[in-house]
Amino acid sequence: MKKWVMAAAALAMAVGLTGCSSDYVMATKDGNMILTQGKPEIDKDTGLISYQDEKGNSRQINGDQVSQVIER
């Protein structure tokens, strides 16, 4: 329960500090927050989520590692 509260607080802080640089925030199961430019896309065949990070680099993450995707 305590981890959930800390993750929610971190998400709120990340959303508040990012300004207009990204459109979505992805929360991972290990508590990290990933800020993206544009909407992340899910590849249903591989289970990977493709996104652009804050610097515009293309990245992928396993969909099993993501707990939430929140639109800003």
Short mmCIF file of C-alpha atoms in Angstrom, two decimals:
data_model
loop_
_atom_site.label_atom_id
_atom_site.label_comp_id
_atom_site.label_asym_id
_atom_site.label_seq_id
_atom_site.Cartn_x
_atom_site.Cartn_y
_atom_site.Cartn_z
CA MET A 1 0.00 0.00 0.00
CA LYS A 2 2.82 2.37 0.85
CA LYS A 3 4.47 1.79 -2.54
CA TRP A 4 1.20 2.66 -4.29
CA VAL A 5 0.92 5.96 -2.41
CA MET A 6 4.54 6.84 -3.21
CA ALA A 7 4.03 5.95 -6.89
CA ALA A 8 0.90 8.12 -7.05
CA ALA A 9 2.77 11.02 -5.43
CA ALA A 10 5.70 10.63 -7.83
CA LEU A 11 3.32 10.55 -10.79
CA ALA A 12 1.60 13.72 -9.62
CA MET A 13 4.96 15.43 -9.17
CA ALA A 14 6.19 14.29 -12.59
CA VAL A 15 3.04 15.53 -14.28
CA GLY A 16 3.26 18.86 -12.49
CA LEU A 17 6.89 19.49 -13.39
CA THR A 18 6.93 18.48 -17.04
CA GLY A 19 5.30 21.51 -18.61
CA CYS A 20 4.27 21.01 -22.25
CA SER A 21 7.08 18.66 -23.26
CA SER A 22 5.05 15.45 -23.41
CA ASP A 23 1.55 14.20 -23.91
CA TYR A 24 1.56 10.99 -21.83
CA VAL A 25 3.08 9.57 -18.66
CA MET A 26 3.70 5.83 -18.36
CA ALA A 27 4.02 4.35 -14.88
CA THR A 28 6.06 1.16 -14.67
CA LYS A 29 5.52 -1.62 -12.16
CA ASP A 30 8.87 -0.86 -10.51
CA GLY A 31 7.77 2.74 -9.76
CA ASN A 32 9.44 4.66 -12.59
CA MET A 33 7.63 7.36 -14.54
CA ILE A 34 8.33 7.65 -18.27
CA LEU A 35 7.38 10.91 -19.96
CA THR A 36 6.57 10.59 -23.66
CA GLN A 37 6.05 12.86 -26.65
CA GLY A 38 2.83 11.76 -28.28
CA LYS A 39 0.74 8.69 -27.60
CA PRO A 40 2.61 5.42 -27.03
CA GLU A 41 1.69 2.68 -29.51
CA ILE A 42 1.15 -0.96 -28.52
CA ASP A 43 2.27 -3.72 -30.88
CA LYS A 44 -0.23 -6.50 -30.17
CA ASP A 45 1.96 -9.14 -31.87
CA THR A 46 5.08 -8.54 -29.75
CA GLY A 47 3.56 -6.88 -26.66
CA LEU A 48 6.02 -3.98 -26.92
CA ILE A 49 5.04 -0.36 -26.36
CA SER A 50 6.80 2.09 -28.70
CA TYR A 51 7.16 5.73 -27.70
CA GLN A 52 9.34 8.81 -28.09
CA ASP A 53 11.10 9.97 -24.95
CA GLU A 54 11.46 13.59 -23.86
CA LYS A 55 14.47 14.10 -26.14
CA GLY A 56 12.66 12.71 -29.19
CA ASN A 57 14.46 9.32 -29.23
CA SER A 58 12.43 6.27 -30.25
CA ARG A 59 12.20 3.71 -27.46
CA GLN A 60 10.38 0.48 -26.66
CA ILE A 61 9.36 -1.16 -23.40
CA ASN A 62 7.75 -4.50 -22.68
CA GLY A 63 4.03 -3.96 -22.08
CA ASP A 64 4.19 -6.27 -19.04
CA GLN A 65 6.40 -3.70 -17.29
CA VAL A 66 3.87 -0.85 -17.65
CA SER A 67 1.12 -0.48 -15.06
CA GLN A 68 -0.55 2.72 -16.36
CA VAL A 69 -0.54 5.11 -19.29
CA ILE A 70 -2.02 8.48 -18.42
CA GLU A 71 -2.81 11.31 -20.83
CA ARG A 72 -1.67 14.70 -19.65
#
